[in-house]
Coordinates of N, CA, C and O in Angstrom, one line a residue:
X21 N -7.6 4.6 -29.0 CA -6.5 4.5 -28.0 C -5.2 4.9 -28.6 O -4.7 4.2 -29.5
X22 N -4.8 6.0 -28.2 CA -3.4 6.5 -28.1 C -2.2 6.0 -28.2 O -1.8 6.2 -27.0
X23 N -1.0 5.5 -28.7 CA 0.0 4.9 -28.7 C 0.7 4.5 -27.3 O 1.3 3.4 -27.1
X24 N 0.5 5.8 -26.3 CA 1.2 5.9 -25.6 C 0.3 5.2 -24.1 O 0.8 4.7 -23.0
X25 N -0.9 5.4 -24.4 CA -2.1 4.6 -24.2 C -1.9 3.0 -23.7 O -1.9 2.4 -22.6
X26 N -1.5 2.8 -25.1 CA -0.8 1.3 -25.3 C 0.1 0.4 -23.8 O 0.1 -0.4 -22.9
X27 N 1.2 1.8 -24.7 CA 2.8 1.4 -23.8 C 2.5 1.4 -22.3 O 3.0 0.5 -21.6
X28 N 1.3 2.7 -21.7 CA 0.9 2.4 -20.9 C 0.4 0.8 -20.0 O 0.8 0.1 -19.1
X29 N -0.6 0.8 -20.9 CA -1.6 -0.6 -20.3 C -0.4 -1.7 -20.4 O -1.0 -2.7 -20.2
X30 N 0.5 -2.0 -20.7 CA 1.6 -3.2 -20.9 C 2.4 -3.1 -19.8 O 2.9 -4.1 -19.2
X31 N 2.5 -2.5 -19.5 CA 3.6 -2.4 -18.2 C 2.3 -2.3 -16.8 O 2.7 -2.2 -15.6
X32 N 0.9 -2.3 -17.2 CA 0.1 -2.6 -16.0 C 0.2 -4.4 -15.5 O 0.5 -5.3 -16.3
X33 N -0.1 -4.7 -14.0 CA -0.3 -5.7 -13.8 C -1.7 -6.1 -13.7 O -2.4 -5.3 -13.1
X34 N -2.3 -7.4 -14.2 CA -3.7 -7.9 -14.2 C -4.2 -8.2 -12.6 O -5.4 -8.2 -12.4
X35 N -3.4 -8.5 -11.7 CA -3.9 -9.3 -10.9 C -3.9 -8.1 -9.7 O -4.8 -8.6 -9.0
X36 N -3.6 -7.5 -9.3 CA -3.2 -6.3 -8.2 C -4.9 -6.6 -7.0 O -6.0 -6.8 -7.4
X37 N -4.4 -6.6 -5.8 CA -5.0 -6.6 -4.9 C -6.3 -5.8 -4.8 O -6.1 -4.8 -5.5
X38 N -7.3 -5.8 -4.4 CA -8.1 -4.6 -4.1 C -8.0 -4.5 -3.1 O -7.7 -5.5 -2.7
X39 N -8.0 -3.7 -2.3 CA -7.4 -2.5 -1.1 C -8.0 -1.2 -1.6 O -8.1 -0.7 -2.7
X40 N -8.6 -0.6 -0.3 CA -8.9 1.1 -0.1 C -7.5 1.8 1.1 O -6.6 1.4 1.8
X41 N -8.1 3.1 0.8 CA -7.4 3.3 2.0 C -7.9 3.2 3.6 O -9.1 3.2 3.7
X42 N -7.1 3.2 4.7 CA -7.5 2.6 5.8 C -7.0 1.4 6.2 O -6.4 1.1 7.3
X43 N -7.2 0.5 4.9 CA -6.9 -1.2 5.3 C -5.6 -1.6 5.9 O -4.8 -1.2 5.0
X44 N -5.0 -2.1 6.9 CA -3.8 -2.8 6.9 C -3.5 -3.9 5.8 O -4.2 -4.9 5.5
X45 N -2.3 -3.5 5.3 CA -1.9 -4.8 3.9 C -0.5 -5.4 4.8 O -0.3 -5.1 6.0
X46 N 0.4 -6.3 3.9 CA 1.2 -7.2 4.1 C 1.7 -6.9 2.5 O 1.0 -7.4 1.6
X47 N 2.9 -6.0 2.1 CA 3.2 -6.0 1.2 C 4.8 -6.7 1.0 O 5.8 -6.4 1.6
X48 N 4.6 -7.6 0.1 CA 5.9 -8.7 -0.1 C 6.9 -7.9 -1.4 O 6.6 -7.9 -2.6
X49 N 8.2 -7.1 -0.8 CA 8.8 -6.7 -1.5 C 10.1 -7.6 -1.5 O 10.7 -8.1 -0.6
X50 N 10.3 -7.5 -3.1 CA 11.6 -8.4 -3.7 C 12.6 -7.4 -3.0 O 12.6 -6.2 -3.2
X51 N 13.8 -8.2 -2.0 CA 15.1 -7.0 -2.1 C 16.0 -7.7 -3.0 O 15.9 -8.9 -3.4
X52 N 17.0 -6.8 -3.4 CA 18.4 -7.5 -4.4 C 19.7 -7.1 -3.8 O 20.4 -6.1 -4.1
X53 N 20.0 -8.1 -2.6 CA 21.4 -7.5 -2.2 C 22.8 -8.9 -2.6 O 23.1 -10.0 -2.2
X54 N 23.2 -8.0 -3.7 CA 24.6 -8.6 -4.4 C 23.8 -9.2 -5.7 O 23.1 -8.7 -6.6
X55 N 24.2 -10.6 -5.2 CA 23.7 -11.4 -6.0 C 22.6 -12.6 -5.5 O 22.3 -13.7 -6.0
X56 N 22.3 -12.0 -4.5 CA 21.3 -12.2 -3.7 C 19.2 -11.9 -3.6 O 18.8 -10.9 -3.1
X57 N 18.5 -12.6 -4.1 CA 17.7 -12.0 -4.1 C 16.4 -12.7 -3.1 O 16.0 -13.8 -3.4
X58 N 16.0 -12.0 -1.9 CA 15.0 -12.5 -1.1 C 13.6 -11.9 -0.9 O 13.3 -11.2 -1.9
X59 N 12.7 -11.9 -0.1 CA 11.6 -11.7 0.0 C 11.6 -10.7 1.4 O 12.0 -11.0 2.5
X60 N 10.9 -9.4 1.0 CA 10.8 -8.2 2.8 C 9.4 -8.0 2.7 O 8.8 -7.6 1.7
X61 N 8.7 -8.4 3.7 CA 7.8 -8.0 4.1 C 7.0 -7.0 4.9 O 6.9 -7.4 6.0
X62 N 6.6 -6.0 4.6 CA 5.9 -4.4 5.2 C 4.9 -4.8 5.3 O 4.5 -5.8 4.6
X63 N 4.3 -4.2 6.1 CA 2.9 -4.5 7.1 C 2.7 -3.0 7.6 O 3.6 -2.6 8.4
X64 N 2.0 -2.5 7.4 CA 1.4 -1.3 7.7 C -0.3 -0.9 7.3 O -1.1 -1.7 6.8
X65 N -0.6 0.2 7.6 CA -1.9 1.0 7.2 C -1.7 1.9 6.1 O -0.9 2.8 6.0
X66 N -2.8 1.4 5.0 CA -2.5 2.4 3.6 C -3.5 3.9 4.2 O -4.5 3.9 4.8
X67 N -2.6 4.7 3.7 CA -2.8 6.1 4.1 C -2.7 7.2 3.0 O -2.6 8.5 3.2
X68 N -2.7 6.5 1.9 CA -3.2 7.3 0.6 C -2.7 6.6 -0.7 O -1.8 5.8 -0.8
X69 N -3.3 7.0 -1.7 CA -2.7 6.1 -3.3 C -3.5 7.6 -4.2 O -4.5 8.3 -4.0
X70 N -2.5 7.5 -5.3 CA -2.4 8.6 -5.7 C -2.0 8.4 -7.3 O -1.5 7.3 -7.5
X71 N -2.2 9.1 -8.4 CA -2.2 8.1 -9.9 C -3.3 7.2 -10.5 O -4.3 6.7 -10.1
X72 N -2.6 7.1 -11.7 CA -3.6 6.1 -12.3 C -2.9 5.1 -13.4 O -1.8 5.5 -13.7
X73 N -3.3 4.3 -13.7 CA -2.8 3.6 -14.4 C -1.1 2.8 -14.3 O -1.0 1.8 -13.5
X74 N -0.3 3.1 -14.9 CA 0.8 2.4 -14.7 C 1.5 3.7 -13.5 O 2.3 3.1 -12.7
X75 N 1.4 4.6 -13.4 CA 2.0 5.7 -12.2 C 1.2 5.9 -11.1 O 1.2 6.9 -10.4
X76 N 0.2 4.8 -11.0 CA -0.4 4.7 -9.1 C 0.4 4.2 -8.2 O 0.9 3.1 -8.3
X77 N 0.5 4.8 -7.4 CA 1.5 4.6 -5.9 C 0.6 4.4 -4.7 O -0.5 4.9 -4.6
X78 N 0.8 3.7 -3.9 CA 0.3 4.0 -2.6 C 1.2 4.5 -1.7 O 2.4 4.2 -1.9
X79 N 0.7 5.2 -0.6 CA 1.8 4.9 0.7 C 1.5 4.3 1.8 O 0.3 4.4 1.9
X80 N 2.1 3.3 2.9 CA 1.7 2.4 3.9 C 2.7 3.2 4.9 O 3.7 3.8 4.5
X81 N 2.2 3.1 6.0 CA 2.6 3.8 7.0 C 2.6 2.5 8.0 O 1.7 1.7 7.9
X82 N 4.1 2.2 9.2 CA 4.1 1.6 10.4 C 4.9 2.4 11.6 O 5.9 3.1 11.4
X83 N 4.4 2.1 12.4 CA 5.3 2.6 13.3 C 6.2 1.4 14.2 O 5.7 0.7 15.0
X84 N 7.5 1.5 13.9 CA 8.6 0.4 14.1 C 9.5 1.0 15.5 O 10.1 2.0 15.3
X85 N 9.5 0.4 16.6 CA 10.4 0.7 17.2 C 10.4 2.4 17.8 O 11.4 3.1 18.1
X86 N 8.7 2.9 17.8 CA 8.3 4.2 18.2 C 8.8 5.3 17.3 O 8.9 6.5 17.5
X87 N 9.1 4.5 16.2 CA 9.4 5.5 15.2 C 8.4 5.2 14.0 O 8.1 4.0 13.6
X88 N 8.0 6.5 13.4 CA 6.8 6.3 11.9 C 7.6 6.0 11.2 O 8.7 6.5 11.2
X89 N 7.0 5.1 10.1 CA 7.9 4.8 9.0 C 7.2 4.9 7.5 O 6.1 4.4 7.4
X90 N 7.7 5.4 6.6 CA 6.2 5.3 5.8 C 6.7 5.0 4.2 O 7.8 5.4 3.8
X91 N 6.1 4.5 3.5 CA 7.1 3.8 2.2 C 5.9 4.1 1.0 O 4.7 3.9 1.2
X92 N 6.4 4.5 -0.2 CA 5.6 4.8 -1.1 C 5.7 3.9 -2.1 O 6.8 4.0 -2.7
X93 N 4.7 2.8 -2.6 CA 5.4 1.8 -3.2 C 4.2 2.1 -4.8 O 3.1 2.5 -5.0
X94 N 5.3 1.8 -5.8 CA 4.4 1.9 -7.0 C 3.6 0.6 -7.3 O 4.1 -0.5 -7.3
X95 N 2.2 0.8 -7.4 CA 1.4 -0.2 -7.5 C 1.6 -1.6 -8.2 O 1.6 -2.8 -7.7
X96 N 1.9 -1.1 -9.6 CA 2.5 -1.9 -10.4 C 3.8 -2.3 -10.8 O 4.2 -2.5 -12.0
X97 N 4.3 -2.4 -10.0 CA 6.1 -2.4 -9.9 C 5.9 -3.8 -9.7 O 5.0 -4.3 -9.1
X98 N 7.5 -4.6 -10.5 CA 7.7 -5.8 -10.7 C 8.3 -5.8 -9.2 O 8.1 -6.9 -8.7
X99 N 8.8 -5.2 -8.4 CA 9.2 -5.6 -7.1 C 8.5 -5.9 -6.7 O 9.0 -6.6 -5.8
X100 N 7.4 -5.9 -6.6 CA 6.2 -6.2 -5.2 C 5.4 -7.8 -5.8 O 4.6 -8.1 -6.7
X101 N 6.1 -8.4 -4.8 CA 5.7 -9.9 -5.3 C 3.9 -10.0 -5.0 O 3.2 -10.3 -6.0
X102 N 3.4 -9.7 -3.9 CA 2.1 -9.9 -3.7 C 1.7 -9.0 -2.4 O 2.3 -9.1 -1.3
X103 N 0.4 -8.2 -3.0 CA -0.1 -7.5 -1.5 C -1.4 -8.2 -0.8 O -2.4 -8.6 -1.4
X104 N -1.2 -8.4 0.7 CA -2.3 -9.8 1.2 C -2.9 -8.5 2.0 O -2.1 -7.9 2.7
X105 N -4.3 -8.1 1.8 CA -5.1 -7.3 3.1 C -5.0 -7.7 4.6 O -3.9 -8.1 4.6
X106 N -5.3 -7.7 5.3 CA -5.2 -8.4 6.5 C -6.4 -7.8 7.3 O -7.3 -8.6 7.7
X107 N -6.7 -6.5 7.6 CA -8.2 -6.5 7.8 C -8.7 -4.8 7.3 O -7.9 -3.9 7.6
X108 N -9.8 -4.6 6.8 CA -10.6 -3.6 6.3 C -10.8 -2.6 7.1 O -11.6 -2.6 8.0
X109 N -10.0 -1.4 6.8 CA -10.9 -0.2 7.8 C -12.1 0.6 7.2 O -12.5 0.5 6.0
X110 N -12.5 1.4 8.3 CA -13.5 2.4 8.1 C -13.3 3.3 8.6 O -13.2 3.6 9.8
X111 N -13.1 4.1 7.4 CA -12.3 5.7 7.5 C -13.4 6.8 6.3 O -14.3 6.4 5.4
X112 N -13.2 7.6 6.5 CA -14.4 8.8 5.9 C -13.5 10.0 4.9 O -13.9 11.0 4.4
X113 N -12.3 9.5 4.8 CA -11.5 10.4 4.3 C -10.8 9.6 3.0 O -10.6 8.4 3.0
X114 N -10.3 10.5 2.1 CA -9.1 9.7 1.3 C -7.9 9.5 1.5 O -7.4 8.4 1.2
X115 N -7.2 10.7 2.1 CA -5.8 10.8 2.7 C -6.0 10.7 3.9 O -6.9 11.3 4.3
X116 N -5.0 9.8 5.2 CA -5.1 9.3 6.3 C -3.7 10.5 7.0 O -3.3 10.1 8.1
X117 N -3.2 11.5 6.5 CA -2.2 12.1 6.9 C -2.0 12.1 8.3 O -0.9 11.6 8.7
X118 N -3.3 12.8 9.5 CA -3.3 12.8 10.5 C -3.2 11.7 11.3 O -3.2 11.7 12.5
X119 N -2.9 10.5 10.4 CA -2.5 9.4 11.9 C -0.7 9.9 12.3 O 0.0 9.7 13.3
X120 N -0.4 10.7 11.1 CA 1.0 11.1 11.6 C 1.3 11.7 12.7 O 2.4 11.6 13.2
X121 N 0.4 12.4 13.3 CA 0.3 13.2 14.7 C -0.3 12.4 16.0 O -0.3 12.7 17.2
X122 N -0.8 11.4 15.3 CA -1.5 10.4 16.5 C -0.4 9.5 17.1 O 0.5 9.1 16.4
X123 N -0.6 9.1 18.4 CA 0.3 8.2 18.9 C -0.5 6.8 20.0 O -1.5 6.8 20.8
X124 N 0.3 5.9 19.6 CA -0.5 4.3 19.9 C -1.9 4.4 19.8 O -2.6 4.9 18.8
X125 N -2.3 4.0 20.7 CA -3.9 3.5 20.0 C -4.8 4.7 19.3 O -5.6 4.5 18.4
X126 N -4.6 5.4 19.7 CA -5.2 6.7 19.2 C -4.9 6.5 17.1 O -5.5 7.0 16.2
X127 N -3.8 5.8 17.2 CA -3.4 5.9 15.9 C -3.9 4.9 15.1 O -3.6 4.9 13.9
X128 N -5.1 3.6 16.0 CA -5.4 2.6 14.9 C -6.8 3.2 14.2 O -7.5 4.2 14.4
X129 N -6.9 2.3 13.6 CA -8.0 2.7 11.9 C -8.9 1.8 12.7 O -8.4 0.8 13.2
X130 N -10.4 1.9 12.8 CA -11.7 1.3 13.1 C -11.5 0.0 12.2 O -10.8 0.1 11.2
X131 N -12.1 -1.4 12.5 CA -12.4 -2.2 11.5 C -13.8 -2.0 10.7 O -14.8 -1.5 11.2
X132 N -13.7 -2.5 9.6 CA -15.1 -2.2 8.6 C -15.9 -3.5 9.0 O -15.2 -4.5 9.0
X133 N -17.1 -3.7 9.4 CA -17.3 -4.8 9.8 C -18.8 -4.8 8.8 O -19.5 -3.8 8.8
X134 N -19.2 -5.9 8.0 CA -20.7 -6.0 7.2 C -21.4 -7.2 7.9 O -21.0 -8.3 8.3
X135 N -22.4 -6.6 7.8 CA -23.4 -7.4 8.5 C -24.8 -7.6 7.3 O -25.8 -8.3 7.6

């Protein structure tokens, strides 16, 4: 292993969610306004993750107020207090791009259901 190898895996977090894409999450991000620091919560459909190691990203997509909204958050970033699933899709693709063209129901993700 590589030095840089190293520096990498230390700045990973141990505990990170499992999530695919498809799934709706609940991602708890730290804001810092002033001297103020509270808790924001995004709630959307993950619609791609991209990277590896300490530079994996996902992006979560909602649509707020009839407007798409879409936020790219680094996986392992000290901002992101905790990501909670909320329920499993079933999708056949890796990148979910085309819900960007879809509008209301047309735009939800199937649930994954096991039996």
């Amino acid at each position: 292993m590589t030095i840089l190898d190293k520096i990498r895996n230390e700045g990973c977090k141990q505990n990170v969610a499992d999530f695919a894409i498809g799934d709706t999450v609940k991602i708890h991000v730290k804001i810092v306004e002033g001297s103020n620091e509270r808790i924001q919560v995004f709630t959307g459909v993950v619609i791609g993750r991209r990277g590896s190691g300490v530079e994996e990203t996902f992006t979560v997509r909602r649509v707020a107020y009839g407007q798409g909204v879409e936020r790219v958050f680094p996986l392992h970033s000290p901002r992101i207090e905790k990501i909670e699933v909320i329920r499993k899709g079933k999708v056949r693709r890796a990148k979910l791009y085309y819900l960007r063209d879809k509008i209301g129901k047309a735009a939800k993700v199937k649930e994954r259901r096991y039996n």
